[in-house]
PDB file of C-alpha atoms in Angstrom:
ATOM      1  CA  MET I 172      25.762 -29.809 -76.284  1.00 55.00           C
ATOM      2  CA  ARG I 173      29.472 -28.807 -76.320  1.00 57.00           C
ATOM      3  CA  LYS I 174      29.845 -30.608 -79.776  1.00 53.00           C
ATOM      4  CA  ILE I 175      27.001 -28.516 -81.111  1.00 56.00           C
ATOM      5  CA  VAL I 176      28.637 -25.241 -79.900  1.00 49.00           C
ATOM      6  CA  ILE I 177      31.896 -26.271 -81.432  1.00 55.00           C
ATOM      7  CA  ILE I 178      30.282 -27.163 -84.746  1.00 52.00           C
ATOM      8  CA  SER I 179      28.473 -23.857 -84.820  1.00 49.00           C
ATOM      9  CA  VAL I 180      31.710 -21.895 -84.258  1.00 47.00           C
ATOM     10  CA  ILE I 181      33.448 -23.925 -87.018  1.00 50.00           C
ATOM     11  CA  LEU I 182      30.523 -23.145 -89.400  1.00 46.00           C
ATOM     12  CA  LEU I 183      30.805 -19.430 -88.564  1.00 49.00           C
ATOM     13  CA  LEU I 184      34.450 -19.327 -89.234  1.00 47.00           C
ATOM     14  CA  ILE I 185      33.936 -21.119 -92.506  1.00 47.00           C
ATOM     15  CA  VAL I 186      31.265 -18.719 -93.546  1.00 45.00           C
ATOM     16  CA  SER I 187      33.406 -15.791 -92.521  1.00 49.00           C
ATOM     17  CA  CYS I 188      36.387 -17.043 -94.421  1.00 54.00           C
ATOM     18  CA  ASN I 189      34.121 -17.404 -97.603  1.00 65.00           C
ATOM     19  CA  GLN I 190      33.012 -13.785 -97.472  1.00 75.00           C
ATOM     20  CA  THR I 191      34.231 -11.477-100.123  1.00 84.00           C
ATOM     21  CA  ARG I 192      36.096  -8.295 -99.074  1.00 84.00           C
ATOM     22  CA  GLU I 193      33.030  -6.283-100.205  1.00 87.00           C
ATOM     23  CA  GLU I 194      30.682  -8.362 -98.044  1.00 87.00           C
ATOM     24  CA  ILE I 195      32.997  -7.855 -95.039  1.00 88.00           C
ATOM     25  CA  ILE I 196      32.893  -4.110 -95.527  1.00 87.00           C
ATOM     26  CA  ILE I 197      29.192  -3.961 -95.989  1.00 87.00           C
ATOM     27  CA  ASN I 198      28.531  -6.078 -92.925  1.00 90.00           C
ATOM     28  CA  ARG I 199      30.898  -4.225 -90.625  1.00 90.00           C
ATOM     29  CA  LEU I 200      29.542  -0.826 -91.761  1.00 87.00           C
ATOM     30  CA  ASP I 201      25.929  -2.029 -91.470  1.00 87.00           C
ATOM     31  CA  SER I 202      26.646  -3.203 -87.900  1.00 90.00           C
ATOM     32  CA  GLU I 203      28.189   0.240 -86.940  1.00 87.00           C
ATOM     33  CA  LEU I 204      25.254   2.000 -88.550  1.00 87.00           C
ATOM     34  CA  LYS I 205      22.637   0.050 -86.705  1.00 88.00           C
ATOM     35  CA  GLN I 206      24.131   1.122 -83.396  1.00 88.00           C
ATOM     36  CA  ARG I 207      23.333   4.549 -84.534  1.00 85.00           C
ATOM     37  CA  GLY I 208      19.791   4.034 -85.765  1.00 85.00           C
ATOM     38  CA  LEU I 209      20.777   3.644 -89.460  1.00 86.00           C
ATOM     39  CA  GLU I 210      21.122   0.831 -91.838  1.00 87.00           C
ATOM     40  CA  ILE I 211      22.160  -0.164 -95.378  1.00 85.00           C
ATOM     41  CA  ASP I 212      18.816  -0.203 -97.038  1.00 85.00           C
ATOM     42  CA  SER I 213      20.176  -1.450-100.411  1.00 84.00           C
ATOM     43  CA  ASN I 214      23.440  -1.782-102.266  1.00 79.00           C
ATOM     44  CA  PHE I 215      24.855  -2.260-105.775  1.00 83.00           C
ATOM     45  CA  GLY I 216      28.387  -3.553-105.076  1.00 83.00           C
ATOM     46  CA  LEU I 217      29.743  -0.859-102.745  1.00 84.00           C
ATOM     47  CA  ARG I 218      27.347   1.813-103.909  1.00 87.00           C
ATOM     48  CA  LEU I 219      25.224   1.842-100.775  1.00 86.00           C
ATOM     49  CA  THR I 220      21.861   3.578 -99.935  1.00 87.00           C
ATOM     50  CA  ILE I 221      21.847   4.488 -96.253  1.00 85.00           C
ATOM     51  CA  ALA I 222      18.624   5.336 -94.350  1.00 85.00           C
ATOM     52  CA  PRO I 223      17.305   5.710 -90.776  1.00 85.00           C
ATOM     53  CA  ILE I 224      15.794   2.474 -89.609  1.00 81.00           C
ATOM     54  CA  LYS I 225      12.585   4.229 -88.782  1.00 75.00           C
ATOM     55  CA  ASN I 226      12.421   6.437 -91.851  1.00 72.00           C
ATOM     56  CA  LYS I 227      13.325   4.917 -95.147  1.00 73.00           C
ATOM     57  CA  ARG I 228      12.009   7.929 -97.059  1.00 71.00           C
ATOM     58  CA  GLU I 229      15.101   9.954 -96.057  1.00 73.00           C
ATOM     59  CA  ALA I 230      17.861   8.011 -97.717  1.00 77.00           C
ATOM     60  CA  LEU I 231      21.361   8.917 -98.924  1.00 77.00           C
ATOM     61  CA  THR I 232      23.541   7.082-101.477  1.00 86.00           C
ATOM     62  CA  ILE I 233      27.262   6.784-100.895  1.00 84.00           C
ATOM     63  CA  SER I 234      30.197   5.117-102.465  1.00 87.00           C
ATOM     64  CA  ALA I 235      32.304   2.856-100.213  1.00 85.00           C
ATOM     65  CA  TYR I 236      34.778   1.694-102.962  1.00 86.00           C
ATOM     66  CA  SER I 237      37.623   3.554-101.238  1.00 88.00           C
ATOM     67  CA  PHE I 238      37.411   1.056 -98.394  1.00 86.00           C
ATOM     68  CA  LEU I 239      38.846  -1.565-100.679  1.00 85.00           C
ATOM     69  CA  GLU I 240      42.122   0.367-100.666  1.00 86.00           C
ATOM     70  CA  VAL I 241      42.659  -0.150 -96.985  1.00 82.00           C
ATOM     71  CA  GLU I 242      44.632  -3.329 -96.390  1.00 82.00           C
ATOM     72  CA  ASN I 243      45.213  -3.117 -92.621  1.00 85.00           C
ATOM     73  CA  LYS I 244      42.280  -4.600 -90.607  1.00 87.00           C
ATOM     74  CA  ASP I 245      42.604  -2.029 -87.802  1.00 85.00           C
ATOM     75  CA  SER I 246      42.746   0.885 -90.177  1.00 86.00           C
ATOM     76  CA  LEU I 247      39.740  -0.461 -92.077  1.00 87.00           C
ATOM     77  CA  ASN I 248      37.778  -0.679 -88.819  1.00 87.00           C
ATOM     78  CA  GLN I 249      38.689   2.922 -87.952  1.00 90.00           C
ATOM     79  CA  LYS I 250      37.578   4.109 -91.393  1.00 89.00           C
ATOM     80  CA  ILE I 251      34.275   2.269 -91.102  1.00 88.00           C
ATOM     81  CA  ILE I 252      33.609   3.790 -87.743  1.00 89.00           C
ATOM     82  CA  LYS I 253      34.600   7.284 -89.007  1.00 89.00           C
ATOM     83  CA  GLU I 254      32.128   6.915 -91.882  1.00 88.00           C
ATOM     84  CA  ALA I 255      29.325   5.666 -89.584  1.00 88.00           C
ATOM     85  CA  VAL I 256      29.794   8.629 -87.406  1.00 86.00           C
ATOM     86  CA  ARG I 257      29.746  11.033 -90.454  1.00 84.00           C
ATOM     87  CA  LEU I 258      26.603   9.493 -91.595  1.00 84.00           C
ATOM     88  CA  GLU I 259      25.014   9.665 -88.047  1.00 82.00           C
ATOM     89  CA  ASN I 260      25.871  13.416 -88.009  1.00 79.00           C
ATOM     90  CA  TRP I 261      24.308  13.823 -91.466  1.00 80.00           C
ATOM     91  CA  PHE I 262      21.010  12.400 -90.450  1.00 78.00           C
ATOM     92  CA  THR I 263      20.900  13.880 -86.972  1.00 81.00           C
ATOM     93  CA  LEU I 264      18.600  16.879 -86.640  1.00 80.00           C
ATOM     94  CA  PRO I 265      19.619  19.863 -84.520  1.00 85.00           C
ATOM     95  CA  GLU I 266      17.774  20.528 -81.291  1.00 88.00           C
ATOM     96  CA  TRP I 267      14.507  22.519 -81.739  1.00 91.00           C
ATOM     97  CA  ASP I 268      15.915  25.682 -80.321  1.00 91.00           C
ATOM     98  CA  GLU I 269      18.461  25.729 -83.109  1.00 89.00           C
ATOM     99  CA  ALA I 270      16.342  24.095 -85.922  1.00 89.00           C
ATOM    100  CA  ASN I 271      13.449  26.467 -85.620  1.00 90.00           C
ATOM    101  CA  GLN I 272      15.636  29.253 -87.000  1.00 91.00           C
ATOM    102  CA  SER I 273      16.060  27.584 -90.323  1.00 90.00           C
ATOM    103  CA  ILE I 274      12.600  26.224 -91.166  1.00 93.00           C
ATOM    104  CA  PHE I 275      10.836  27.586 -94.349  1.00 93.00           C
ATOM    105  CA  PRO I 276       7.398  27.160 -96.036  1.00 92.00           C
ATOM    106  CA  PHE I 277       6.998  26.006 -99.595  1.00 88.00           C
ATOM    107  CA  LEU I 278       3.697  26.605-101.347  1.00 84.00           C
ATOM    108  CA  ASN I 279       2.411  23.799-103.610  1.00 79.00           C
ATOM    109  CA  GLU I 280      -0.756  23.063-105.498  1.00 77.00           C
ATOM    110  CA  VAL I 281      -2.754  20.363-103.749  1.00 74.00           C
ATOM    111  CA  THR I 282      -2.015  16.880-105.164  1.00 68.00           C
ATOM    112  CA  THR I 283      -2.486  13.248-104.129  1.00 61.00           C
ATOM    113  CA  ARG I 284       1.033  12.380-105.409  1.00 68.00           C
ATOM    114  CA  ARG I 285       2.889  14.060-102.646  1.00 68.00           C
ATOM    115  CA  ASP I 286       4.393  11.876 -99.781  1.00 73.00           C
ATOM    116  CA  PRO I 287       1.543  11.328 -97.311  1.00 77.00           C
ATOM    117  CA  THR I 288       4.003  11.417 -94.339  1.00 79.00           C
ATOM    118  CA  LEU I 289       4.878  15.112 -95.015  1.00 85.00           C
ATOM    119  CA  ILE I 290       3.119  17.592 -92.905  1.00 89.00           C
ATOM    120  CA  LYS I 291       0.972  20.004 -94.728  1.00 90.00           C
ATOM    121  CA  TYR I 292      -0.854  23.238 -93.896  1.00 90.00           C
ATOM    122  CA  PRO I 293      -3.727  24.332 -96.191  1.00 88.00           C
ATOM    123  CA  LEU I 294      -3.901  27.800 -97.725  1.00 82.00           C
ATOM    124  CA  ASN I 295      -7.265  26.978 -99.466  1.00 77.00           C
ATOM    125  CA  GLU I 296      -8.819  24.126-101.513  1.00 76.00           C
ATOM    126  CA  GLY I 297      -6.176  24.468-104.213  1.00 76.00           C
ATOM    127  CA  TYR I 298      -2.919  25.276-102.436  1.00 82.00           C
ATOM    128  CA  GLU I 299      -1.072  23.912 -99.376  1.00 87.00           C
ATOM    129  CA  TYR I 300       2.156  24.479 -97.578  1.00 90.00           C
ATOM    130  CA  THR I 301       4.882  21.911 -96.986  1.00 91.00           C
ATOM    131  CA  PHE I 302       7.909  22.709 -94.927  1.00 93.00           C
ATOM    132  CA  HIS I 303      11.633  21.987 -94.954  1.00 90.00           C
ATOM    133  CA  HIS I 304      14.512  22.538 -92.590  1.00 90.00           C
ATOM    134  CA  SER I 305      17.801  23.782 -93.908  1.00 86.00           C
ATOM    135  CA  ASN I 306      20.793  22.516 -91.803  1.00 80.00           C
ATOM    136  CA  TYR I 307      23.458  25.119 -92.150  1.00 76.00           C
ATOM    137  CA  ASN I 308      26.078  22.775 -90.620  1.00 73.00           C
ATOM    138  CA  ASN I 309      25.990  20.097 -93.275  1.00 72.00           C
ATOM    139  CA  HIS I 310      24.073  21.886 -96.044  1.00 75.00           C
ATOM    140  CA  LYS I 311      21.274  19.385 -95.839  1.00 79.00           C
ATOM    141  CA  GLN I 312      17.635  20.068 -96.465  1.00 82.00           C
ATOM    142  CA  THR I 313      15.078  17.912 -94.781  1.00 85.00           C
ATOM    143  CA  GLN I 314      11.382  17.897 -95.775  1.00 86.00           C
ATOM    144  CA  ILE I 315       9.473  17.920 -92.529  1.00 89.00           C
ATOM    145  CA  SER I 316       7.254  14.937 -91.775  1.00 86.00           C
ATOM    146  CA  LYS I 317       5.559  13.566 -88.773  1.00 85.00           C
ATOM    147  CA  ARG I 318       8.981  11.991 -87.800  1.00 82.00           C
ATOM    148  CA  GLU I 319      10.506  15.454 -87.356  1.00 86.00           C
ATOM    149  CA  LEU I 320       7.586  16.543 -85.245  1.00 89.00           C
ATOM    150  CA  GLU I 321       8.046  13.556 -82.973  1.00 86.00           C
ATOM    151  CA  ILE I 322      11.851  14.198 -82.657  1.00 85.00           C
ATOM    152  CA  TRP I 323      11.385  17.818 -81.868  1.00 90.00           C
ATOM    153  CA  ASN I 324       8.196  17.241 -79.723  1.00 91.00           C
ATOM    154  CA  VAL I 325       6.481  20.197 -81.379  1.00 92.00           C
ATOM    155  CA  LYS I 326       3.035  20.855 -82.922  1.00 93.00           C
ATOM    156  CA  LEU I 327       2.274  21.766 -86.597  1.00 93.00           C
ATOM    157  CA  LEU I 328       1.488  25.432 -85.458  1.00 94.00           C
ATOM    158  CA  ASP I 329       5.006  25.680 -84.069  1.00 95.00           C
ATOM    159  CA  ILE I 330       6.418  24.695 -87.529  1.00 94.00           C
ATOM    160  CA  VAL I 331       4.061  27.124 -89.251  1.00 93.00           C
ATOM    161  CA  ASN I 332       4.977  30.109 -87.015  1.00 93.00           C
ATOM    162  CA  SER I 333       8.709  29.524 -87.218  1.00 93.00           C
ATOM    163  CA  ALA I 334       8.596  29.023 -90.922  1.00 94.00           C
ATOM    164  CA  PHE I 335       6.741  32.306 -91.750  1.00 91.00           C
ATOM    165  CA  ASP I 336       8.900  34.258 -89.228  1.00 91.00           C
ATOM    166  CA  ASN I 337      12.009  33.043 -90.971  1.00 91.00           C
ATOM    167  CA  LEU I 338      10.603  33.661 -94.458  1.00 89.00           C
ATOM    168  CA  GLU I 339       9.751  37.260 -93.701  1.00 86.00           C
ATOM    169  CA  ARG I 340      13.063  37.901 -91.925  1.00 86.00           C
ATOM    170  CA  GLU I 341      15.493  36.197 -94.228  1.00 82.00           C
ATOM    171  CA  ILE I 342      14.237  36.025 -97.783  1.00 81.00           C
ATOM    172  CA  ASN I 343      14.784  39.313 -99.578  1.00 82.00           C
ATOM    173  CA  TYR I 344      13.020  40.370-102.736  1.00 85.00           C
ATOM    174  CA  VAL I 345      12.760  43.431-105.044  1.00 84.00           C
ATOM    175  CA  VAL I 346       9.679  45.324-106.255  1.00 86.00           C
ATOM    176  CA  TYR I 347      10.150  47.669-109.209  1.00 87.00           C
ATOM    177  CA  MET I 348       7.877  49.643-111.633  1.00 87.00           C
ATOM    178  CA  ASP I 349       7.510  48.531-115.286  1.00 87.00           C
ATOM    179  CA  THR I 350       5.044  48.739-118.076  1.00 86.00           C
ATOM    180  CA  LEU I 351       2.846  46.158-119.673  1.00 83.00           C
ATOM    181  CA  GLU I 352       0.917  47.149-122.929  1.00 83.00           C
ATOM    182  CA  ASN I 353       1.378  50.857-122.042  1.00 84.00           C
ATOM    183  CA  ARG I 354       0.246  50.315-118.393  1.00 85.00           C
ATOM    184  CA  ASN I 355       2.246  51.148-115.311  1.00 87.00           C
ATOM    185  CA  ILE I 356       2.575  48.061-113.078  1.00 87.00           C
ATOM    186  CA  TYR I 357       4.933  46.718-110.490  1.00 89.00           C
ATOM    187  CA  LYS I 358       6.855  43.566-110.745  1.00 87.00           C
ATOM    188  CA  PHE I 359       8.077  41.308-107.910  1.00 85.00           C
ATOM    189  CA  LYS I 360      11.042  38.901-107.891  1.00 81.00           C
ATOM    190  CA  PRO I 361      12.646  37.120-104.821  1.00 81.00           C
ATOM    191  CA  ASN I 362      16.283  36.673-104.545  1.00 80.00           C
ATOM    192  CA  ASN I 363      15.581  33.039-103.892  1.00 78.00           C
ATOM    193  CA  GLU I 364      12.918  31.902-106.397  1.00 76.00           C
ATOM    194  CA  ARG I 365      12.042  28.789-104.324  1.00 78.00           C
ATOM    195  CA  TYR I 366      10.011  30.958-102.097  1.00 82.00           C
ATOM    196  CA  HIS I 367       8.293  33.036-104.807  1.00 81.00           C
ATOM    197  CA  THR I 368       4.658  31.882-104.185  1.00 82.00           C
ATOM    198  CA  SER I 369       5.130  31.590-100.411  1.00 86.00           C
ATOM    199  CA  LEU I 370       6.277  35.340-100.202  1.00 87.00           C
ATOM    200  CA  LEU I 371       3.112  36.442-102.077  1.00 86.00           C
ATOM    201  CA  PHE I 372       0.957  35.400 -99.173  1.00 87.00           C
ATOM    202  CA  THR I 373       2.955  37.136 -96.373  1.00 87.00           C
ATOM    203  CA  ASN I 374       1.866  40.170 -94.409  1.00 87.00           C
ATOM    204  CA  LYS I 375       5.266  41.677 -95.114  1.00 88.00           C
ATOM    205  CA  PHE I 376       4.706  41.612 -98.803  1.00 88.00           C
ATOM    206  CA  LYS I 377       1.292  43.094 -98.401  1.00 89.00           C
ATOM    207  CA  LYS I 378       2.484  45.936 -96.252  1.00 89.00           C
ATOM    208  CA  ASP I 379       5.368  46.710 -98.661  1.00 88.00           C
ATOM    209  CA  LEU I 380       3.124  46.927-101.632  1.00 90.00           C
ATOM    210  CA  ASN I 381       0.484  48.956 -99.767  1.00 89.00           C
ATOM    211  CA  SER I 382       3.173  51.695 -99.575  1.00 88.00           C
ATOM    212  CA  LYS I 383       2.921  51.776-103.390  1.00 87.00           C
ATOM    213  CA  LEU I 384      -0.766  50.831-104.056  1.00 88.00           C
ATOM    214  CA  ASN I 385      -3.958  51.435-102.281  1.00 89.00           C
ATOM    215  CA  TYR I 386      -6.184  48.631-101.160  1.00 90.00           C
ATOM    216  CA  PRO I 387      -7.412  46.627-102.758  1.00 91.00           C
ATOM    217  CA  PHE I 388      -4.517  45.677-105.042  1.00 90.00           C
ATOM    218  CA  TYR I 389      -3.673  42.381-106.849  1.00 90.00           C
ATOM    219  CA  SER I 390      -0.904  40.125-107.997  1.00 89.00           C
ATOM    220  CA  VAL I 391      -0.788  37.355-110.660  1.00 85.00           C
ATOM    221  CA  LEU I 392      -0.014  33.949-109.322  1.00 80.00           C
ATOM    222  CA  ARG I 393       1.884  32.080-111.989  1.00 70.00           C
ATOM    223  CA  PRO I 394       3.564  28.995-110.639  1.00 58.00           C
ATOM    224  CA  TRP I 395       7.234  29.000-111.458  1.00 58.00           C
ATOM    225  CA  GLU I 396       6.968  32.118-113.642  1.00 64.00           C
ATOM    226  CA  TYR I 397       8.928  35.208-112.821  1.00 64.00           C
ATOM    227  CA  PRO I 398       8.655  38.030-112.274  1.00 74.00           C
ATOM    228  CA  THR I 399       5.128  38.455-110.774  1.00 82.00           C
ATOM    229  CA  PHE I 400       2.798  41.250-111.978  1.00 86.00           C
ATOM    230  CA  ILE I 401       1.228  43.527-109.407  1.00 89.00           C
ATOM    231  CA  PHE I 402      -1.429  46.041-110.060  1.00 90.00           C
ATOM    232  CA  GLY I 403      -4.236  48.156-108.672  1.00 89.00           C
ATOM    233  CA  GLN I 404      -7.882  48.075-108.683  1.00 89.00           C
ATOM    234  CA  ASN I 405      -8.300  49.953-112.054  1.00 89.00           C
ATOM    235  CA  ASP I 406      -6.299  47.318-113.936  1.00 88.00           C
ATOM    236  CA  LEU I 407      -8.216  44.251-112.612  1.00 87.00           C
ATOM    237  CA  PHE I 408     -10.453  43.742-115.670  1.00 86.00           C
ATOM    238  CA  PHE I 409      -7.449  44.300-117.959  1.00 86.00           C
ATOM    239  CA  PHE I 410      -5.517  41.535-116.170  1.00 85.00           C
ATOM    240  CA  LYS I 411      -8.478  39.129-116.112  1.00 82.00           C
ATOM    241  CA  ASP I 412      -8.779  39.377-119.857  1.00 80.00           C
ATOM    242  CA  TYR I 413      -4.942  39.323-120.264  1.00 79.00           C
ATOM    243  CA  ILE I 414      -4.817  36.014-118.315  1.00 75.00           C
ATOM    244  CA  ARG I 415      -7.524  34.450-120.424  1.00 73.00           C
ATOM    245  CA  THR I 416      -5.809  35.341-123.682  1.00 72.00           C
ATOM    246  CA  LYS I 417      -2.140  35.148-122.717  1.00 64.00           C
ATOM    247  CA  ASN I 418      -2.071  31.955-120.555  1.00 53.00           C
ATOM    248  CA  ILE I 419      -0.202  29.842-123.115  1.00 42.00           C
ATOM    249  CA  ASN I 420       3.512  29.168-122.535  1.00 45.00           C
ATOM    250  CA  GLU I 421       6.206  29.756-125.129  1.00 45.00           C
ATOM    251  CA  ASP I 422       5.803  26.413-126.893  1.00 42.00           C
ATOM    252  CA  GLY I 423       2.068  27.000-127.330  1.00 46.00           C
ATOM    253  CA  ILE I 424       1.187  23.654-125.822  1.00 39.00           C
ATOM    254  CA  ASN I 425       0.381  23.680-122.029  1.00 42.00           C
ATOM    255  CA  PRO I 426      -1.683  26.421-120.402  1.00 45.00           C
ATOM    256  CA  TYR I 427      -0.342  27.893-117.232  1.00 46.00           C
ATOM    257  CA  GLU I 428      -2.489  27.463-114.125  1.00 64.00           C
ATOM    258  CA  ILE I 429      -2.823  31.131-113.335  1.00 72.00           C
ATOM    259  CA  SER I 430      -4.727  32.753-110.575  1.00 80.00           C
ATOM    260  CA  ILE I 431      -5.182  36.432-109.118  1.00 86.00           C
ATOM    261  CA  ILE I 432      -4.387  37.154-105.563  1.00 89.00           C
ATOM    262  CA  LYS I 433      -6.462  39.976-103.888  1.00 91.00           C
ATOM    263  CA  TYR I 434      -4.971  42.033-101.062  1.00 92.00           C
ATOM    264  CA  THR I 435      -7.232  43.939 -98.704  1.00 91.00           C
ATOM    265  CA  GLU I 436      -6.513  45.448 -95.367  1.00 88.00           C
ATOM    266  CA  ASN I 437      -7.611  42.371 -93.464  1.00 88.00           C
ATOM    267  CA  ASN I 438      -7.215  39.579 -95.890  1.00 87.00           C
ATOM    268  CA  ILE I 439      -5.163  37.902 -98.774  1.00 88.00           C
ATOM    269  CA  GLU I 440      -7.193  35.542-101.016  1.00 85.00           C
ATOM    270  CA  ILE I 441      -7.149  33.888-104.298  1.00 85.00           C
ATOM    271  CA  ILE I 442     -10.099  35.157-106.333  1.00 81.00           C
ATOM    272  CA  THR I 443     -12.066  33.171-108.929  1.00 68.00           C
ATOM    273  CA  LEU I 444     -11.606  33.938-112.632  1.00 62.00           C
ATOM    274  CA  GLU I 445     -14.665  33.816-114.786  1.00 57.00           C
ATOM    275  CA  LYS I 446     -14.356  31.464-117.691  1.00 46.00           C
TER     276      LYS I 446
END
């Protein structure tokens, strides 16, 4: 038995001595990361992809070539530990009491191609919300999945309520009067265009526009097109025709997916356009 142990130790020493410097760095860093719930998911030389062990979707690529410049063994170990701590902080979410102040909704068209682990909240058959958390400490944005719900121990409705509260409180926009084919209309443009379509479905937007237009009034939902047209009941038929005849983009190839949003005192809905 003693001979077997001695032989095993010798073999380990031989393997260790045959390791390249890159392999030593990768193995040491991976060991430090695994103590923190992370691992090296893949590598190309010292170009490393780091991911949480339980969530490979959320990955980060780093370069570790600067480790080759450190000759002293103790200094190398300290540098590896420091990098592991940095990566742990990057992937660590704030506690819910802090995180819920920086969660925002993002309106998307319904598609089967989106990551199935992301949490979604339906608006209607054609649109749904996904959510992301903006970490102001490390400037990291995290798409919220079932993993984040488990970490925070919250329900979907907690995410939804926080996201829309933050959207209405923090995201500013401008509404201004303009003309379109000799008609007076309003236009809407957010300071952060990422939240363009989400803002159109908020009560804050509805109330702001109601100070300028009587119910019902309407807006044109054009994904990724700015600014948004806003108009009153008397211009509804004009815009329905305008959308049918002007819904080709500048290169004349792909039609826009355009809808009309109707605002009433008690509701916000997407209305059907007759073909």
